[in-house]
C-alpha angles and dihedrals in degrees: 000000000000089000092056093046092052092048090051089049094047092050091046091050091051090052091049093053093048092246091127132009122240091256088053087049088052095053091044095051093037091236118156100197122064092211087069095062089043089054090052090051091050092048090050086052094052092056109124092254114036092176092054092050090054092044090052093048093051095044095044098043098033091222098127086132095064093073095042121116093249090055094050093053089049090051089046091052092046093050091047092053093047089049091054091050090047090052091049092050089047092054089049093051090047087054094050089045092057093046092052091047092054089050094052090050092051094048088050093053088048093048092047090051093046091049090050097043098044097030095234135128103232095179091044091237114152103236116208110241115232112242 
């Protein structure tokens, strides 16, 4: 029980210091719900001495540089780059979605024309006859 609690707190401390992301913590801990990691982080923050928790994390792990100003700027630049790439990919996907939508519409028109012209049911859908 203590080992599990210690593991949860260590993971939470690493998330708090920026050493790992929530998604990385989920993978490492084999947790499927982000809320679990968030609850671990909240638990770590509720510790009696939050400053001591942070100090222990930095001393034990040796990742004091992870929360430095320089490191934060690098993370911001990396995230900005990832965001720009994601926006570009999103535009590409929207373009392909529009192309596919147009092709589907064209096919529907052709199918409708063929069904009317040749009196066949291409899609094997039973049409209700107008009375």
